[in-house]
Amino acid sequence: MGTVSSQPSLALIGAGSMGEPMAANLLKHGFSVIVAGHHNRDPIHRLGQLGAVVATSSYEAATQAGVTLLMLPSSTEVENVVLGKDGIIGALTPGSILIDCSTSDPTSTRRLAEVLKDRDIGLVDAPVSRGVQGARDGTLAFFIGGEDKDVEHVMPYLRVMGTDYFRFGPAGTGHTAKILNNMISLSTVAIVAEATELARDSGLDIQAFYDAVMAGNGKSGTIEAFGKRFISRDHSKVNFRIELAAKDLFLSQELAAKTGKPFLVSAAAHQTLQLAQVLGLSKKDISNLAEFWSL
């Protein structure tokens, strides 16, 4: 694997709720990290205090790094950062590697990989699960796609940010697996929200209902993560916005459409999230689905 000191500097673009703790873990383990400007300057300031080099732009950050990691909301932002006006593609040198930890569209990922390959730049798609807490704890699970040599090259960085790594194949396969993972988890969030509100409307003690479900076959990581927030109706913390959840389920529906087969359960969950957006909940945390029926 090589020592940390032998690893090239890493530029991190997207120091938001996930990107900031990921960068902090890299710094904690002795990696050289360069962070680019962010719409919220607070994470950049905090990372600077931890020892990160603060660049004035994404382009400047990428010029100083052998590896560039993106943690952005969607493929739209990824394409803009890499290929748009002042895109970092002009800053990436032959032999360097781009890691896309965003939950991106696999079609866009494959297209971007071909553009970068023509410039002798590698692309590893490595989206993550386990959320903000996993990013803070360094226990993320990575869904990995890319050429073997590129994946091996970036593993030292991934190992200090996570604990589990799943290799799927060429560029785009990591993002495909992550979309399917979110298809399961987000559809489950929607049905748990429905069941919680139906239990409440049916006069059940909500805490007793939660405890019973967790003791039976209905137990799941999703209920464990969201159940208490559904019960308390405390949605003050925004970990994962409804608009991003809707985007992920839209990507799952695009995958489904290519097969020509009906995938009805996830389609219903997607429609639920779309309606939540229409009702003005786009920027709210997905736990607000528990309030969906009282608006």
mmCIF file of C-alpha atoms in Angstrom:
data_model
loop_
_atom_site.group_PDB
_atom_site.id
_atom_site.type_symbol
_atom_site.label_atom_id
_atom_site.label_comp_id
_atom_site.label_asym_id
_atom_site.label_seq_id
_atom_site.Cartn_x
_atom_site.Cartn_y
_atom_site.Cartn_z
ATOM 1 C CA MET A 1 0.000 0.000 0.000
ATOM 2 C CA GLY A 2 2.896 2.355 0.682
ATOM 3 C CA THR A 3 3.257 4.821 3.503
ATOM 4 C CA VAL A 4 1.088 7.876 3.876
ATOM 5 C CA SER A 5 4.044 10.178 3.218
ATOM 6 C CA SER A 6 4.586 8.485 -0.155
ATOM 7 C CA GLN A 7 1.047 9.204 -1.321
ATOM 8 C CA PRO A 8 0.336 12.204 -3.575
ATOM 9 C CA SER A 9 -1.641 15.132 -2.188
ATOM 10 C CA LEU A 10 -5.395 14.771 -2.501
ATOM 11 C CA ALA A 11 -7.661 17.632 -3.561
ATOM 12 C CA LEU A 12 -11.165 17.417 -2.126
ATOM 13 C CA ILE A 13 -13.918 19.309 -3.916
ATOM 14 C CA GLY A 14 -17.235 19.399 -2.113
ATOM 15 C CA ALA A 15 -16.483 19.915 1.584
ATOM 16 C CA GLY A 16 -20.110 19.707 2.683
ATOM 17 C CA SER A 17 -21.740 17.534 5.339
ATOM 18 C CA MET A 18 -20.044 14.418 3.927
ATOM 19 C CA GLY A 19 -16.921 15.878 2.350
ATOM 20 C CA GLU A 20 -15.760 17.744 5.444
ATOM 21 C CA PRO A 21 -15.536 14.719 7.783
ATOM 22 C CA MET A 22 -14.027 12.630 4.994
ATOM 23 C CA ALA A 23 -11.282 15.232 4.575
ATOM 24 C CA ALA A 24 -10.854 15.438 8.356
ATOM 25 C CA ASN A 25 -10.198 11.683 8.528
ATOM 26 C CA LEU A 26 -7.615 11.920 5.763
ATOM 27 C CA LEU A 27 -5.857 14.707 7.643
ATOM 28 C CA LYS A 28 -6.036 12.790 10.911
ATOM 29 C CA HIS A 29 -4.202 9.907 9.256
ATOM 30 C CA GLY A 30 -1.430 12.115 7.923
ATOM 31 C CA PHE A 31 -2.489 12.639 4.317
ATOM 32 C CA SER A 32 -1.848 15.942 2.571
ATOM 33 C CA VAL A 33 -5.249 17.413 1.672
ATOM 34 C CA ILE A 34 -6.096 20.476 -0.415
ATOM 35 C CA VAL A 35 -9.635 21.832 -0.123
ATOM 36 C CA ALA A 36 -11.330 24.116 -2.600
ATOM 37 C CA GLY A 37 -13.700 26.987 -2.010
ATOM 38 C CA HIS A 38 -17.221 26.037 -0.924
ATOM 39 C CA HIS A 39 -20.441 28.043 -0.772
ATOM 40 C CA ASN A 40 -20.213 27.639 3.009
ATOM 41 C CA ARG A 41 -16.818 28.839 4.189
ATOM 42 C CA ASP A 42 -17.114 27.341 7.689
ATOM 43 C CA PRO A 43 -16.069 23.779 6.678
ATOM 44 C CA ILE A 44 -13.120 25.174 4.730
ATOM 45 C CA HIS A 45 -12.015 27.201 7.748
ATOM 46 C CA ARG A 46 -12.303 24.203 10.066
ATOM 47 C CA LEU A 47 -10.336 21.965 7.681
ATOM 48 C CA GLY A 48 -7.691 24.666 7.358
ATOM 49 C CA GLN A 49 -7.304 24.616 11.130
ATOM 50 C CA LEU A 50 -6.791 20.838 10.927
ATOM 51 C CA GLY A 51 -3.937 21.324 8.472
ATOM 52 C CA ALA A 52 -5.571 21.296 5.051
ATOM 53 C CA VAL A 53 -4.185 23.576 2.354
ATOM 54 C CA VAL A 54 -6.931 25.983 1.293
ATOM 55 C CA ALA A 55 -7.042 26.728 -2.441
ATOM 56 C CA THR A 56 -8.878 29.663 -3.982
ATOM 57 C CA SER A 57 -10.653 27.484 -6.551
ATOM 58 C CA SER A 58 -11.304 23.905 -7.564
ATOM 59 C CA TYR A 59 -8.953 24.395 -10.501
ATOM 60 C CA GLU A 60 -6.125 25.539 -8.244
ATOM 61 C CA ALA A 61 -6.714 22.630 -5.879
ATOM 62 C CA ALA A 62 -6.568 20.088 -8.710
ATOM 63 C CA THR A 63 -3.306 21.525 -10.069
ATOM 64 C CA GLN A 64 -1.600 20.695 -6.767
ATOM 65 C CA ALA A 65 -2.850 17.121 -6.393
ATOM 66 C CA GLY A 66 -2.176 13.704 -7.873
ATOM 67 C CA VAL A 67 -5.629 12.560 -6.799
ATOM 68 C CA THR A 68 -8.830 14.621 -6.809
ATOM 69 C CA LEU A 69 -11.907 13.517 -4.871
ATOM 70 C CA LEU A 70 -15.376 14.843 -5.649
ATOM 71 C CA MET A 71 -18.234 14.734 -3.134
ATOM 72 C CA LEU A 72 -21.001 16.607 -4.940
ATOM 73 C CA PRO A 73 -24.812 16.414 -5.074
ATOM 74 C CA SER A 74 -25.199 14.881 -8.539
ATOM 75 C CA SER A 75 -23.721 14.244 -11.985
ATOM 76 C CA THR A 76 -24.754 17.755 -13.029
ATOM 77 C CA GLU A 77 -22.328 19.289 -10.541
ATOM 78 C CA VAL A 78 -19.666 16.688 -11.332
ATOM 79 C CA GLU A 79 -19.802 17.477 -15.041
ATOM 80 C CA ASN A 80 -19.772 21.222 -14.372
ATOM 81 C CA VAL A 81 -16.755 20.969 -12.063
ATOM 82 C CA VAL A 82 -14.799 18.727 -14.418
ATOM 83 C CA LEU A 83 -15.896 19.770 -17.916
ATOM 84 C CA GLY A 84 -17.611 23.144 -17.485
ATOM 85 C CA LYS A 85 -16.229 26.644 -17.723
ATOM 86 C CA ASP A 86 -12.958 26.701 -15.744
ATOM 87 C CA GLY A 87 -13.380 22.937 -15.342
ATOM 88 C CA ILE A 88 -10.634 21.044 -13.575
ATOM 89 C CA ILE A 89 -9.993 18.788 -16.579
ATOM 90 C CA GLY A 90 -7.419 21.356 -17.648
ATOM 91 C CA ALA A 91 -5.687 21.050 -14.267
ATOM 92 C CA LEU A 92 -5.551 17.249 -14.118
ATOM 93 C CA THR A 93 -2.213 15.895 -15.303
ATOM 94 C CA PRO A 94 -1.625 12.622 -17.186
ATOM 95 C CA GLY A 95 -1.358 9.785 -14.698
ATOM 96 C CA SER A 96 -3.553 11.497 -12.113
ATOM 97 C CA ILE A 97 -6.827 9.992 -10.853
ATOM 98 C CA LEU A 98 -10.274 11.409 -10.203
ATOM 99 C CA ILE A 99 -12.420 9.755 -7.520
ATOM 100 C CA ASP A 100 -16.137 10.484 -7.734
ATOM 101 C CA CYS A 101 -17.754 9.719 -4.358
ATOM 102 C CA SER A 102 -20.977 11.439 -5.391
ATOM 103 C CA THR A 103 -24.108 9.425 -6.155
ATOM 104 C CA SER A 104 -23.865 9.999 -9.883
ATOM 105 C CA ASP A 105 -25.630 8.797 -13.027
ATOM 106 C CA PRO A 106 -23.698 5.744 -14.318
ATOM 107 C CA THR A 107 -24.192 6.865 -17.921
ATOM 108 C CA SER A 108 -22.545 10.192 -17.136
ATOM 109 C CA THR A 109 -19.770 8.382 -15.253
ATOM 110 C CA ARG A 110 -18.944 6.111 -18.177
ATOM 111 C CA ARG A 111 -18.938 9.069 -20.556
ATOM 112 C CA LEU A 112 -16.648 11.055 -18.269
ATOM 113 C CA ALA A 113 -14.322 8.067 -17.858
ATOM 114 C CA GLU A 114 -13.840 7.902 -21.645
ATOM 115 C CA VAL A 115 -13.053 11.630 -21.863
ATOM 116 C CA LEU A 116 -10.504 11.329 -19.062
ATOM 117 C CA LYS A 117 -8.987 8.135 -20.465
ATOM 118 C CA ASP A 118 -8.127 9.967 -23.689
ATOM 119 C CA ARG A 119 -6.003 12.260 -21.505
ATOM 120 C CA ASP A 120 -4.432 9.356 -19.553
ATOM 121 C CA ILE A 121 -6.407 10.300 -16.430
ATOM 122 C CA GLY A 122 -8.073 7.564 -14.400
ATOM 123 C CA LEU A 123 -11.581 7.648 -12.979
ATOM 124 C CA VAL A 124 -12.733 5.637 -9.974
ATOM 125 C CA ASP A 125 -16.382 5.866 -8.990
ATOM 126 C CA ALA A 126 -16.574 5.248 -5.244
ATOM 127 C CA PRO A 127 -19.931 6.395 -3.863
ATOM 128 C CA VAL A 128 -20.538 5.710 -0.191
ATOM 129 C CA SER A 129 -23.182 4.595 2.272
ATOM 130 C CA ARG A 130 -23.647 4.976 6.050
ATOM 131 C CA GLY A 131 -24.208 8.698 5.844
ATOM 132 C CA VAL A 132 -22.784 11.594 7.809
ATOM 133 C CA GLN A 133 -22.135 9.533 10.933
ATOM 134 C CA GLY A 134 -20.197 6.990 8.902
ATOM 135 C CA ALA A 135 -18.149 9.799 7.363
ATOM 136 C CA ARG A 136 -17.356 11.179 10.826
ATOM 137 C CA ASP A 137 -16.463 7.793 12.265
ATOM 138 C CA GLY A 138 -14.432 6.695 9.246
ATOM 139 C CA THR A 139 -16.735 3.697 8.765
ATOM 140 C CA LEU A 140 -18.096 4.379 5.290
ATOM 141 C CA ALA A 141 -18.865 1.555 2.873
ATOM 142 C CA PHE A 142 -17.582 2.175 -0.654
ATOM 143 C CA PHE A 143 -19.163 0.903 -3.889
ATOM 144 C CA ILE A 144 -16.238 0.880 -6.316
ATOM 145 C CA GLY A 145 -15.937 0.910 -10.098
ATOM 146 C CA GLY A 146 -12.885 1.585 -12.268
ATOM 147 C CA GLU A 147 -9.793 -0.002 -13.745
ATOM 148 C CA ASP A 148 -7.875 -2.258 -11.357
ATOM 149 C CA LYS A 149 -4.696 -0.182 -11.394
ATOM 150 C CA ASP A 150 -6.591 3.009 -10.607
ATOM 151 C CA VAL A 151 -8.599 1.393 -7.810
ATOM 152 C CA GLU A 152 -5.455 -0.015 -6.232
ATOM 153 C CA HIS A 153 -3.809 3.397 -6.423
ATOM 154 C CA VAL A 154 -6.595 5.148 -4.477
ATOM 155 C CA MET A 155 -7.227 2.441 -1.882
ATOM 156 C CA PRO A 156 -4.859 4.001 0.698
ATOM 157 C CA TYR A 157 -7.151 7.051 0.774
ATOM 158 C CA LEU A 158 -10.357 5.030 0.907
ATOM 159 C CA ARG A 159 -9.081 2.802 3.704
ATOM 160 C CA VAL A 160 -8.870 5.667 6.205
ATOM 161 C CA MET A 161 -12.371 6.895 5.367
ATOM 162 C CA GLY A 162 -14.182 3.568 5.493
ATOM 163 C CA THR A 163 -14.220 -0.034 6.660
ATOM 164 C CA ASP A 164 -15.946 -1.905 3.839
ATOM 165 C CA TYR A 165 -15.159 -1.913 0.120
ATOM 166 C CA PHE A 166 -17.147 -3.590 -2.637
ATOM 167 C CA ARG A 167 -15.614 -3.878 -6.102
ATOM 168 C CA PHE A 168 -18.047 -4.182 -8.995
ATOM 169 C CA GLY A 169 -16.182 -3.726 -12.281
ATOM 170 C CA PRO A 170 -15.369 -0.924 -14.737
ATOM 171 C CA ALA A 171 -16.235 2.749 -14.346
ATOM 172 C CA GLY A 172 -19.930 3.294 -13.697
ATOM 173 C CA THR A 173 -20.568 -0.002 -11.913
ATOM 174 C CA GLY A 174 -19.934 1.506 -8.486
ATOM 175 C CA HIS A 175 -22.526 4.181 -9.158
ATOM 176 C CA THR A 176 -24.966 1.578 -10.473
ATOM 177 C CA ALA A 177 -24.625 -0.442 -7.257
ATOM 178 C CA LYS A 178 -25.053 2.663 -5.113
ATOM 179 C CA ILE A 179 -28.241 3.662 -6.942
ATOM 180 C CA LEU A 180 -29.684 0.197 -6.328
ATOM 181 C CA ASN A 181 -28.647 0.411 -2.674
ATOM 182 C CA ASN A 182 -30.493 3.719 -2.389
ATOM 183 C CA MET A 183 -33.449 2.261 -4.265
ATOM 184 C CA ILE A 184 -33.821 -0.190 -1.370
ATOM 185 C CA SER A 185 -33.061 2.174 1.504
ATOM 186 C CA LEU A 186 -35.124 5.143 0.268
ATOM 187 C CA SER A 187 -38.127 3.008 -0.628
ATOM 188 C CA THR A 188 -37.887 1.601 2.903
ATOM 189 C CA VAL A 189 -37.787 5.106 4.409
ATOM 190 C CA ALA A 190 -41.014 5.919 2.575
ATOM 191 C CA ILE A 191 -42.864 2.831 3.815
ATOM 192 C CA VAL A 192 -41.556 3.269 7.383
ATOM 193 C CA ALA A 193 -42.857 6.850 7.360
ATOM 194 C CA GLU A 194 -46.247 5.619 6.156
ATOM 195 C CA ALA A 195 -46.425 2.842 8.748
ATOM 196 C CA THR A 196 -45.441 5.194 11.573
ATOM 197 C CA GLU A 197 -48.144 7.706 10.717
ATOM 198 C CA LEU A 198 -50.736 4.971 10.208
ATOM 199 C CA ALA A 199 -49.836 3.535 13.621
ATOM 200 C CA ARG A 200 -50.256 6.994 15.137
ATOM 201 C CA ASP A 201 -53.608 7.512 13.417
ATOM 202 C CA SER A 202 -54.725 4.075 14.564
ATOM 203 C CA GLY A 203 -54.172 5.028 18.194
ATOM 204 C CA LEU A 204 -51.096 2.904 18.883
ATOM 205 C CA ASP A 205 -48.416 3.894 21.358
ATOM 206 C CA ILE A 206 -45.734 4.862 18.817
ATOM 207 C CA GLN A 207 -42.797 3.948 21.041
ATOM 208 C CA ALA A 208 -44.292 0.531 21.745
ATOM 209 C CA PHE A 209 -44.878 0.055 18.014
ATOM 210 C CA TYR A 210 -41.251 0.950 17.254
ATOM 211 C CA ASP A 211 -39.961 -1.451 19.925
ATOM 212 C CA ALA A 212 -42.184 -4.251 18.625
ATOM 213 C CA VAL A 213 -41.063 -3.799 15.022
ATOM 214 C CA MET A 214 -37.406 -3.720 16.073
ATOM 215 C CA ALA A 215 -37.928 -7.007 17.935
ATOM 216 C CA GLY A 216 -39.530 -8.721 14.932
ATOM 217 C CA ASN A 217 -39.100 -9.404 11.241
ATOM 218 C CA GLY A 218 -39.692 -5.743 10.349
ATOM 219 C CA LYS A 219 -36.394 -4.727 11.916
ATOM 220 C CA SER A 220 -34.027 -2.904 9.573
ATOM 221 C CA GLY A 221 -31.193 -0.431 9.611
ATOM 222 C CA THR A 222 -33.564 2.124 8.087
ATOM 223 C CA ILE A 223 -36.037 1.844 10.958
ATOM 224 C CA GLU A 224 -33.175 2.031 13.433
ATOM 225 C CA ALA A 225 -31.843 5.173 11.737
ATOM 226 C CA PHE A 226 -35.157 6.969 11.246
ATOM 227 C CA GLY A 227 -37.651 5.445 13.670
ATOM 228 C CA LYS A 228 -36.865 7.647 16.658
ATOM 229 C CA ARG A 229 -36.965 10.759 14.503
ATOM 230 C CA PHE A 230 -40.321 9.717 13.073
ATOM 231 C CA ILE A 231 -41.597 9.157 16.616
ATOM 232 C CA SER A 232 -40.344 12.456 18.037
ATOM 233 C CA ARG A 233 -41.045 14.433 14.855
ATOM 234 C CA ASP A 234 -37.708 16.165 15.394
ATOM 235 C CA HIS A 235 -36.501 16.943 11.888
ATOM 236 C CA SER A 236 -34.272 19.901 12.742
ATOM 237 C CA LYS A 237 -31.089 18.260 11.503
ATOM 238 C CA VAL A 238 -30.743 18.029 7.723
ATOM 239 C CA ASN A 239 -28.569 15.037 6.835
ATOM 240 C CA PHE A 240 -30.095 14.065 3.495
ATOM 241 C CA ARG A 241 -32.396 16.398 1.624
ATOM 242 C CA ILE A 242 -35.613 15.156 0.032
ATOM 243 C CA GLU A 243 -34.557 16.612 -3.330
ATOM 244 C CA LEU A 244 -31.434 14.421 -3.320
ATOM 245 C CA ALA A 245 -33.430 11.346 -2.338
ATOM 246 C CA ALA A 246 -35.828 12.063 -5.210
ATOM 247 C CA LYS A 247 -32.864 12.412 -7.562
ATOM 248 C CA ASP A 248 -31.480 9.027 -6.505
ATOM 249 C CA LEU A 249 -34.817 7.286 -7.021
ATOM 250 C CA PHE A 250 -35.167 9.010 -10.395
ATOM 251 C CA LEU A 251 -31.842 7.433 -11.376
ATOM 252 C CA SER A 252 -33.136 4.036 -10.258
ATOM 253 C CA GLN A 253 -36.192 4.538 -12.464
ATOM 254 C CA GLU A 254 -33.945 5.366 -15.413
ATOM 255 C CA LEU A 255 -32.079 2.102 -14.844
ATOM 256 C CA ALA A 256 -35.401 0.261 -14.647
ATOM 257 C CA ALA A 257 -36.685 1.850 -17.861
ATOM 258 C CA LYS A 258 -33.711 0.469 -19.781
ATOM 259 C CA THR A 259 -34.768 -3.083 -18.890
ATOM 260 C CA GLY A 260 -38.332 -2.627 -20.098
ATOM 261 C CA LYS A 261 -39.601 -4.209 -16.880
ATOM 262 C CA PRO A 262 -41.951 -2.548 -14.361
ATOM 263 C CA PHE A 263 -40.375 -1.891 -10.945
ATOM 264 C CA LEU A 264 -43.496 -0.729 -9.157
ATOM 265 C CA VAL A 265 -42.476 -0.396 -5.502
ATOM 266 C CA SER A 266 -39.579 1.978 -6.106
ATOM 267 C CA ALA A 267 -41.723 3.871 -8.621
ATOM 268 C CA ALA A 268 -44.304 4.502 -5.882
ATOM 269 C CA ALA A 269 -41.582 5.671 -3.488
ATOM 270 C CA HIS A 270 -40.276 8.023 -6.170
ATOM 271 C CA GLN A 271 -43.761 9.445 -6.683
ATOM 272 C CA THR A 272 -44.034 10.013 -2.925
ATOM 273 C CA LEU A 273 -40.798 12.006 -2.925
ATOM 274 C CA GLN A 274 -41.872 13.960 -5.994
ATOM 275 C CA LEU A 275 -45.082 14.945 -4.252
ATOM 276 C CA ALA A 276 -43.111 15.965 -1.176
ATOM 277 C CA GLN A 277 -41.126 18.316 -3.413
ATOM 278 C CA VAL A 278 -44.326 19.781 -4.855
ATOM 279 C CA LEU A 279 -45.464 20.439 -1.280
ATOM 280 C CA GLY A 280 -42.327 22.477 -0.597
ATOM 281 C CA LEU A 281 -40.222 19.914 1.262
ATOM 282 C CA SER A 282 -37.306 19.753 -1.215
ATOM 283 C CA LYS A 283 -34.714 21.252 1.138
ATOM 284 C CA LYS A 284 -36.012 19.363 4.184
ATOM 285 C CA ASP A 285 -34.449 16.204 5.578
ATOM 286 C CA ILE A 286 -35.970 12.975 4.312
ATOM 287 C CA SER A 287 -37.250 12.263 7.840
ATOM 288 C CA ASN A 288 -39.865 14.944 7.097
ATOM 289 C CA LEU A 289 -41.752 12.298 5.137
ATOM 290 C CA ALA A 290 -43.290 11.412 8.506
ATOM 291 C CA GLU A 291 -45.037 14.797 8.330
ATOM 292 C CA PHE A 292 -46.172 14.292 4.758
ATOM 293 C CA TRP A 293 -49.782 13.489 5.635
ATOM 294 C CA SER A 294 -50.274 16.421 8.052
ATOM 295 C CA LEU A 295 -49.348 19.225 5.646
#
